[in-house]
Backbone as JSON, one array per atom type, in Angstrom:
{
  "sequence": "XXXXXXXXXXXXXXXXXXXXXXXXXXXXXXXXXXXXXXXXXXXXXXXXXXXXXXXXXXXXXXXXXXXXXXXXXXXXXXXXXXXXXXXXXXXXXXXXXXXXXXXXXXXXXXXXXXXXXXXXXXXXXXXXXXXXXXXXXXXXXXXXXXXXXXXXXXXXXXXXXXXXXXXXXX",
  "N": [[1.69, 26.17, -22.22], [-0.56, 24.47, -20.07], [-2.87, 22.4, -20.32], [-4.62, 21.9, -17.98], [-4.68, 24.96, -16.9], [-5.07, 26.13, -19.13], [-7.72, 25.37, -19.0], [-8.98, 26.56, -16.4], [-8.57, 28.87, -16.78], [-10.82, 29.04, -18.83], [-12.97, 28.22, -17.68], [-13.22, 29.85, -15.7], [-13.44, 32.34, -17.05], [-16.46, 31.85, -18.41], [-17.59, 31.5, -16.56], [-17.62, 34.59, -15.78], [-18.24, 36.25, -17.63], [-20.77, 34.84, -18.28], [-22.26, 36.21, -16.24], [-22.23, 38.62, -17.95], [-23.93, 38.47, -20.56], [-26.25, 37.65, -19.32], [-26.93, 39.97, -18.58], [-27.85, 40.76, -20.93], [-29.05, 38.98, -22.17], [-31.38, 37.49, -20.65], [-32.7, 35.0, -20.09], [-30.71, 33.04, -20.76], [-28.89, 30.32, -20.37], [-26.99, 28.57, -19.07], [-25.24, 26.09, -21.05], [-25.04, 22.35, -20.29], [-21.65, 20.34, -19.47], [-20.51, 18.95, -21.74], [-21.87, 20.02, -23.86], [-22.21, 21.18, -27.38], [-22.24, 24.25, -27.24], [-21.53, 26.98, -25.53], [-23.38, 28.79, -24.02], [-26.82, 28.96, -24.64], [-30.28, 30.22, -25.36], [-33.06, 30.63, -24.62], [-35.01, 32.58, -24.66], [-34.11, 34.24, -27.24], [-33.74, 31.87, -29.06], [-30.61, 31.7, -29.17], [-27.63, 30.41, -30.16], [-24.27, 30.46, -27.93], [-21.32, 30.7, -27.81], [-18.0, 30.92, -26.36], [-14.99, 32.03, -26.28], [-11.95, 31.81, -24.85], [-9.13, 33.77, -24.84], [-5.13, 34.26, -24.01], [-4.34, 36.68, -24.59], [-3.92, 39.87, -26.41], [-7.23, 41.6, -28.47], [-5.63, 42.45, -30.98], [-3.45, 40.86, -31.24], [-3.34, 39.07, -33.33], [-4.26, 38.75, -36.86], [-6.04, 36.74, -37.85], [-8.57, 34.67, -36.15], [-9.18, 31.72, -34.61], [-11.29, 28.59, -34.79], [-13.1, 25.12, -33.95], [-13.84, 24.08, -36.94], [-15.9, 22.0, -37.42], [-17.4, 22.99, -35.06], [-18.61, 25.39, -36.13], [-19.9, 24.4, -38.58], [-21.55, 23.08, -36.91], [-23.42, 25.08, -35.61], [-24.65, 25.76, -38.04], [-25.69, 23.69, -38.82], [-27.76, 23.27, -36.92], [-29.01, 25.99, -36.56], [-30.19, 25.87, -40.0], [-31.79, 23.39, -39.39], [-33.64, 24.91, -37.4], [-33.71, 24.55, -34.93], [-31.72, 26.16, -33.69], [-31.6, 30.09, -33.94], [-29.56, 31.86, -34.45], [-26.04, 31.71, -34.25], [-23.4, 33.07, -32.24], [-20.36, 33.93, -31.24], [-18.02, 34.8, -29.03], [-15.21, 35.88, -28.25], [-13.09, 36.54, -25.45], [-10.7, 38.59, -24.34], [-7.75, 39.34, -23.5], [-6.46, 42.41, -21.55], [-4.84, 45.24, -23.27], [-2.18, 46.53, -21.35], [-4.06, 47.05, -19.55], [-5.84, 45.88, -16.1], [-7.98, 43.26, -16.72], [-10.81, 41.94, -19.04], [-11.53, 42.35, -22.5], [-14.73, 41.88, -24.1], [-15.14, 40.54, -27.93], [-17.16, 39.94, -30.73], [-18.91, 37.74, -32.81], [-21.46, 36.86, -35.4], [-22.04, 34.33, -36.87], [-23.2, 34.53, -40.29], [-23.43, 32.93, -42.22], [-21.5, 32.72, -44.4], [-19.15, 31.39, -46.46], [-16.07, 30.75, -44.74], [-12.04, 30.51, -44.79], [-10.28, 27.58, -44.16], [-8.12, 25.72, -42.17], [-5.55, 23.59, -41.43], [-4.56, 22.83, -38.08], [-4.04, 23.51, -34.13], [-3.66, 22.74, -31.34], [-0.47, 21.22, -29.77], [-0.22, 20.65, -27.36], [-2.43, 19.52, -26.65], [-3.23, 17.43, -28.12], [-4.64, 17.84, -30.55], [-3.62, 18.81, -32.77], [-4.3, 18.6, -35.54], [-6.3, 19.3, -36.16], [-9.36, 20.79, -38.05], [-9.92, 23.67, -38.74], [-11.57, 26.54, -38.97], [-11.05, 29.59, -39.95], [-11.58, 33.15, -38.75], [-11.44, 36.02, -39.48], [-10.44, 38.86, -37.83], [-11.38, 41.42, -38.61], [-13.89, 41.18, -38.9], [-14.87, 40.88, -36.6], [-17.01, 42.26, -33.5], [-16.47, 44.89, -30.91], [-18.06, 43.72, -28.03], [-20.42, 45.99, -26.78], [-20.9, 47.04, -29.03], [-21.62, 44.71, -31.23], [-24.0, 44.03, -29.86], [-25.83, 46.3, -30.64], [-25.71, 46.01, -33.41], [-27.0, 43.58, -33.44], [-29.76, 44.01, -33.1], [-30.83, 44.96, -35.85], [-29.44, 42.65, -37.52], [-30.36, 39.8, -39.54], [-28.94, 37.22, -40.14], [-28.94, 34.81, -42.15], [-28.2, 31.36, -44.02], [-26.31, 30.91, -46.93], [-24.81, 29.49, -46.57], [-23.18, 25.96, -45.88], [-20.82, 25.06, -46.43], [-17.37, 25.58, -46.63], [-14.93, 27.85, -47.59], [-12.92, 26.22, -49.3], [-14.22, 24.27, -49.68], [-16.43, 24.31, -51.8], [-14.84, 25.57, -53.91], [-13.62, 23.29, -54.49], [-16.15, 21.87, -55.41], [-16.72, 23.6, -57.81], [-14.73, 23.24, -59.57], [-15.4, 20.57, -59.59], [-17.68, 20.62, -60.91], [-16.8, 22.15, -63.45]],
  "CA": [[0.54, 26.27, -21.36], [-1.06, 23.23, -19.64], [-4.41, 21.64, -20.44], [-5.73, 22.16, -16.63], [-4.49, 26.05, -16.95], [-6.25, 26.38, -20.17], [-9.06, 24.63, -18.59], [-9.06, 27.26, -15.1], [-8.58, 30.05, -17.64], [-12.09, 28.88, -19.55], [-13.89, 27.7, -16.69], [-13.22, 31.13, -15.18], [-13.92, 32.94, -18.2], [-16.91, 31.43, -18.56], [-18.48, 32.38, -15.33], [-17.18, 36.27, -15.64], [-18.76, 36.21, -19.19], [-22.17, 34.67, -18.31], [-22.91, 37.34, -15.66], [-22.22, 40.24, -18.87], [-24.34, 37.98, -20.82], [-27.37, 37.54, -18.95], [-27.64, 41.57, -19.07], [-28.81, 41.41, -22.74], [-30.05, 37.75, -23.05], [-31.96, 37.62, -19.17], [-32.71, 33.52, -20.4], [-29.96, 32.84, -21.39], [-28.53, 29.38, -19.54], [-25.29, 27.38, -19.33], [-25.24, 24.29, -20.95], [-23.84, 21.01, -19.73], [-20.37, 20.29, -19.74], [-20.02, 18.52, -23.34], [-22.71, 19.99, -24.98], [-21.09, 21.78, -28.48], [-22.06, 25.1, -27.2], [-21.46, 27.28, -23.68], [-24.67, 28.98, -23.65], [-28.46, 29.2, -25.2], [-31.18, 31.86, -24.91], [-34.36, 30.01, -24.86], [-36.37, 33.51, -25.44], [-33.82, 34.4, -29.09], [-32.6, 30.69, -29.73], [-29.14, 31.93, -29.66], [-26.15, 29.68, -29.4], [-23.19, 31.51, -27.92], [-20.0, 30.18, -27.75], [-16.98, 31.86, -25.59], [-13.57, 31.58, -26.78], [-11.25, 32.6, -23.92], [-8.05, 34.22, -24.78], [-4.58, 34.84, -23.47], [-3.76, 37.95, -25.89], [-5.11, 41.41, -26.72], [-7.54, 41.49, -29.96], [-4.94, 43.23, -31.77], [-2.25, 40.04, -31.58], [-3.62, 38.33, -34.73], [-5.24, 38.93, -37.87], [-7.27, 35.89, -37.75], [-9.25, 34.22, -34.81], [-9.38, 30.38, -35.5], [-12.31, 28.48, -33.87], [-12.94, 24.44, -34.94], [-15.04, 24.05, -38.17], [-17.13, 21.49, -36.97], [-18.41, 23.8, -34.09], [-19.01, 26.41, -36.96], [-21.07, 23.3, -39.29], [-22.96, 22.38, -36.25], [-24.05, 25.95, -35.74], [-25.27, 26.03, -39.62], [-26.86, 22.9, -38.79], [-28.86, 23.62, -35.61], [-30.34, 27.28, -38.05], [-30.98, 24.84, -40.68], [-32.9, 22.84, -38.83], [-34.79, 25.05, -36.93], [-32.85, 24.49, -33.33], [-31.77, 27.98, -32.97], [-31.84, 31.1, -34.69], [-28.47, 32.19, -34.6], [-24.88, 31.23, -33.69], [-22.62, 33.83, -31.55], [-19.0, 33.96, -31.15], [-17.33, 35.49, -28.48], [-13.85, 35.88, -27.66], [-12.39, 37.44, -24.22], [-9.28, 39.04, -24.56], [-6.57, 40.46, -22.15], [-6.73, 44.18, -22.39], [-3.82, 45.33, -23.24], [-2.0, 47.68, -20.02], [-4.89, 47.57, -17.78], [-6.32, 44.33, -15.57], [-9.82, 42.8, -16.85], [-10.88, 41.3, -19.9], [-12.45, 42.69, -23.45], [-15.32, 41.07, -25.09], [-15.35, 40.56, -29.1], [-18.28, 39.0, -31.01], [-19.01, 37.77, -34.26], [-22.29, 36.59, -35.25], [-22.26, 33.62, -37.74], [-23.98, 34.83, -41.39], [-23.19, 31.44, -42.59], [-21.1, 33.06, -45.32], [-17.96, 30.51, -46.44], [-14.91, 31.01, -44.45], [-11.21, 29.66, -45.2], [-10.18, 26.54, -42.59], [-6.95, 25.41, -41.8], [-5.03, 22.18, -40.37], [-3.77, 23.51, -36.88], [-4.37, 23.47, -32.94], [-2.61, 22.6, -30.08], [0.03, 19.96, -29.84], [0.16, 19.84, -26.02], [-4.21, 18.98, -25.98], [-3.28, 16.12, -28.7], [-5.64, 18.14, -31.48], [-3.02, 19.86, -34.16], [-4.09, 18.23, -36.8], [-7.83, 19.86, -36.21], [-9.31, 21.35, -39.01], [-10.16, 25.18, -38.06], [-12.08, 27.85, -39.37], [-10.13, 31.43, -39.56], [-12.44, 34.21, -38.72], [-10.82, 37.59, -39.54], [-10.93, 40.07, -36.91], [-12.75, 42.33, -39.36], [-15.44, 40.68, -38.78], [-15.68, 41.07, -34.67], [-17.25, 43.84, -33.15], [-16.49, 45.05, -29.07], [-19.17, 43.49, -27.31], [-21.31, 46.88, -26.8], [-21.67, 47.87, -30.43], [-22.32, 43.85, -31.65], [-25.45, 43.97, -29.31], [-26.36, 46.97, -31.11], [-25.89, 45.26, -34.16], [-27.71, 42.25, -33.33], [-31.22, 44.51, -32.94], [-30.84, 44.35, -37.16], [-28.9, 41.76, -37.76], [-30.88, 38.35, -39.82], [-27.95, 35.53, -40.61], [-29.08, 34.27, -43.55], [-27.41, 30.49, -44.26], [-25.86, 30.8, -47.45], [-24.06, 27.84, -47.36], [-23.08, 25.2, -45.02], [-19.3, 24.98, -46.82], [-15.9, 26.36, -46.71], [-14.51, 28.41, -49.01], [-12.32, 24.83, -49.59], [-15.15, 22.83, -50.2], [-17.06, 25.51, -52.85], [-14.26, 25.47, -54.85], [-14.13, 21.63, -54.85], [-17.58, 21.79, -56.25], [-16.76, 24.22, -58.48], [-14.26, 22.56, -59.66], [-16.42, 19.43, -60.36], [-18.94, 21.42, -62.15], [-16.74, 23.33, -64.33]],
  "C": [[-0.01, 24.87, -21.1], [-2.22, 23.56, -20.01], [-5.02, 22.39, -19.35], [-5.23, 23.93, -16.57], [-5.53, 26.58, -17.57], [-7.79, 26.26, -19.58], [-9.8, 25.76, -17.51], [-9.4, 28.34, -16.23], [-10.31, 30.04, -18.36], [-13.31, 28.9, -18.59], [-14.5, 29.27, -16.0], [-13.97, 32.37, -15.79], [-15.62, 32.96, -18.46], [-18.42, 31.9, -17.56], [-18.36, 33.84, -15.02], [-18.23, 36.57, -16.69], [-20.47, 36.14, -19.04], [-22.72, 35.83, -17.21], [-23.15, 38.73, -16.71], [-23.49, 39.68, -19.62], [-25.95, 37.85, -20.57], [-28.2, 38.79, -18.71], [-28.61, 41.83, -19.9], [-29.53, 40.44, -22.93], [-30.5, 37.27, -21.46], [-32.03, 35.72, -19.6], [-31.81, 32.96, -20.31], [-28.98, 31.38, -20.26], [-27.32, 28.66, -20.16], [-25.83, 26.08, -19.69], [-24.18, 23.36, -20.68], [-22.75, 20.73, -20.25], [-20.09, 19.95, -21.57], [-21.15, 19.4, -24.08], [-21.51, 21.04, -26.39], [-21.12, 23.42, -28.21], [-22.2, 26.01, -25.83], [-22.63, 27.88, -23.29], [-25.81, 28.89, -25.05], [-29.41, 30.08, -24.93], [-32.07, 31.03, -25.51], [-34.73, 31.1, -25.46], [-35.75, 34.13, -27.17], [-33.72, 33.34, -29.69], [-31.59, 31.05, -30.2], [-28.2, 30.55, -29.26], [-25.04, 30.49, -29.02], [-22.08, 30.43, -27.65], [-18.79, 31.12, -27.16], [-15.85, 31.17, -26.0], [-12.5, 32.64, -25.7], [-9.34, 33.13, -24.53], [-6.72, 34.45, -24.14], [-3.78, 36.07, -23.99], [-4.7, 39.25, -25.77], [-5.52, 40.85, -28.27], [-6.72, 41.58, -30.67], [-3.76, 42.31, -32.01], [-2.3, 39.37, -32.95], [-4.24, 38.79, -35.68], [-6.32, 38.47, -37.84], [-7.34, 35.25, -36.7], [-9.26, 32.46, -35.58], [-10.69, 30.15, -34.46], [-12.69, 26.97, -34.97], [-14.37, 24.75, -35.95], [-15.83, 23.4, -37.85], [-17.87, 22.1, -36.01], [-19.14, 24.77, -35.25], [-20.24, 25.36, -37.87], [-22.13, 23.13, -38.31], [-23.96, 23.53, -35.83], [-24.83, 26.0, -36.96], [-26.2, 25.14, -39.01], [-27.73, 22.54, -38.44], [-29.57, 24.57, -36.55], [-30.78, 26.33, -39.07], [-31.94, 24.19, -39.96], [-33.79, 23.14, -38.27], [-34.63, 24.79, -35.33], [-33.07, 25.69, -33.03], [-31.81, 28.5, -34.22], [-30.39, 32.15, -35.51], [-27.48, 32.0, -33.89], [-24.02, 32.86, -33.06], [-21.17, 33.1, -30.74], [-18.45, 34.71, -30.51], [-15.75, 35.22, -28.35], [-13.73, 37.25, -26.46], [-11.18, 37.32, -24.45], [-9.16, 39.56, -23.49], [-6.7, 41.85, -23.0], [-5.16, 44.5, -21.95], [-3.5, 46.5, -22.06], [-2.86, 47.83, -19.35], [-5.93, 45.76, -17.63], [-7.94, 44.15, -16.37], [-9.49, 42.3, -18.37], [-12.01, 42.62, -20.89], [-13.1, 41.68, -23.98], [-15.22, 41.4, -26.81], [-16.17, 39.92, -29.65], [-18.13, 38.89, -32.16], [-20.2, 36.44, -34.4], [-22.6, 35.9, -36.92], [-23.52, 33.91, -38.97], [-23.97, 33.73, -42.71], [-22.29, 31.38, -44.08], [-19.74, 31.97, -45.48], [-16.94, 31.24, -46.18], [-13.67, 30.23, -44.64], [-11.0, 28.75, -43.84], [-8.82, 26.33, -43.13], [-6.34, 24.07, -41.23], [-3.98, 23.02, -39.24], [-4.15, 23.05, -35.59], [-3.38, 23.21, -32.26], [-2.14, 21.43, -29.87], [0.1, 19.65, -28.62], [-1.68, 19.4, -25.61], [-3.97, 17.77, -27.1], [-4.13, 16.62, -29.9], [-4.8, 19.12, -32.51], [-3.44, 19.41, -35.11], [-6.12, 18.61, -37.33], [-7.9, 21.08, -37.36], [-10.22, 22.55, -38.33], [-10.68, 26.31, -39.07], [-11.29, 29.29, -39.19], [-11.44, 32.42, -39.66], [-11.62, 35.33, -38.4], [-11.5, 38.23, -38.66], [-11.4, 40.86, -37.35], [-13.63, 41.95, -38.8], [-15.63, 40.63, -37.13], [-15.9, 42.34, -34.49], [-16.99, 43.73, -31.36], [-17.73, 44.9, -29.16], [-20.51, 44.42, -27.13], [-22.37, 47.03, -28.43], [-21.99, 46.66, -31.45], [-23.89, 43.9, -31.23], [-26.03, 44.92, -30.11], [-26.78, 46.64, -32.45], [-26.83, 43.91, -34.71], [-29.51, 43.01, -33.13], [-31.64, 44.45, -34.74], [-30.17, 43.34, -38.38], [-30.25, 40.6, -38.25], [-30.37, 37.94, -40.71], [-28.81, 35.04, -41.24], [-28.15, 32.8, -43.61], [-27.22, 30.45, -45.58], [-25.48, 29.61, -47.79], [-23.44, 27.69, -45.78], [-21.19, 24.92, -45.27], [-18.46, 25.77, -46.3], [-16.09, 26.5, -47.96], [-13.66, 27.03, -49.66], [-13.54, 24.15, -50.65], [-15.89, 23.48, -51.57], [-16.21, 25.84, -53.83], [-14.03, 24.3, -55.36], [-15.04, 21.79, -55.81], [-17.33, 22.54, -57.36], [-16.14, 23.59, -59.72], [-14.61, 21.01, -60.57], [-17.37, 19.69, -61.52], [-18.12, 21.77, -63.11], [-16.32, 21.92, -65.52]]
}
């Protein structure tokens, strides 16, 4: 897959996505090209993040997504930025045209990371968060979720780094 494919594919994504989006979070605004995350919701302080797909949910176990986007989410709730981080992925539906949403709504709990990515964007050697598809819900029944949902930050680590420490301590 090319870069500028990938890129059409996101871009695209992106603008399909924020129209479903602005249903539930009416605020809710695109931010500028670099910023670390694709949208914000002034009235929840959400961060959302869209992860575009070319697969059905059901191709992988685990979802990767990098770790430093996942830290800088912790570190915006820490601080008092936003309120909570959101994780989407759009998937191909399998046998029929259009896209599924999946969510997963950062509880700041330690997840395992990985050395991986893509050798034709120049970034394999990016260190990556795995987020088990357990943990996503279809788009409908996250929102529903998210009415008692309060992410808690636990911890700012990997499961890596928490055994480090542990490690040290013991």
């Amino acid at each position: 897959m090319s870069r500028n494919r990938d890129e059409r594919l996101g871009a695209t994504g992106e603008a399909d996505f924020f129209s479903l989006l602005r249903n539930t979070f009416p605020r809710a605004q695109k931010q500028p090209e670099y910023h670390r995350f694709d949208f914000f919701d002034a009235a929840t302080r959400s961060d959302v993040e869209l992860k575009t797909r070319r697969c059905s949910v059901t191709a992988y176990p685990d979802l990767f997504i990098s770790a430093s986007k996942v830290r800088n989410g912790r570190e915006r709730r820490s601080k008092g930025i936003s309120n909570r981080t959101i994780y989407v992925w759009s998937f191909e539906m399998t046998g029929w045209a259009g896209r599924e949403y999946w969510a997963w709504l950062d509880d700041g709990r330690p997840l395992e990371t990985t050395q991986n990515g893509n050798r034709s964007r120049g970034d394999y050697d990016k260190e990556l968060m795995l987020v088990p598809r357990s943990l996503l819900l279809p788009w409908p029944m996250f929102l529903d979720s998210c009415e008692t949902a309060n992410p808690s930050l636990s911890s700012l680590k990997t499961i890596r780094e928490e055994r480090e420490l542990a490690r040290k301590v013991a």
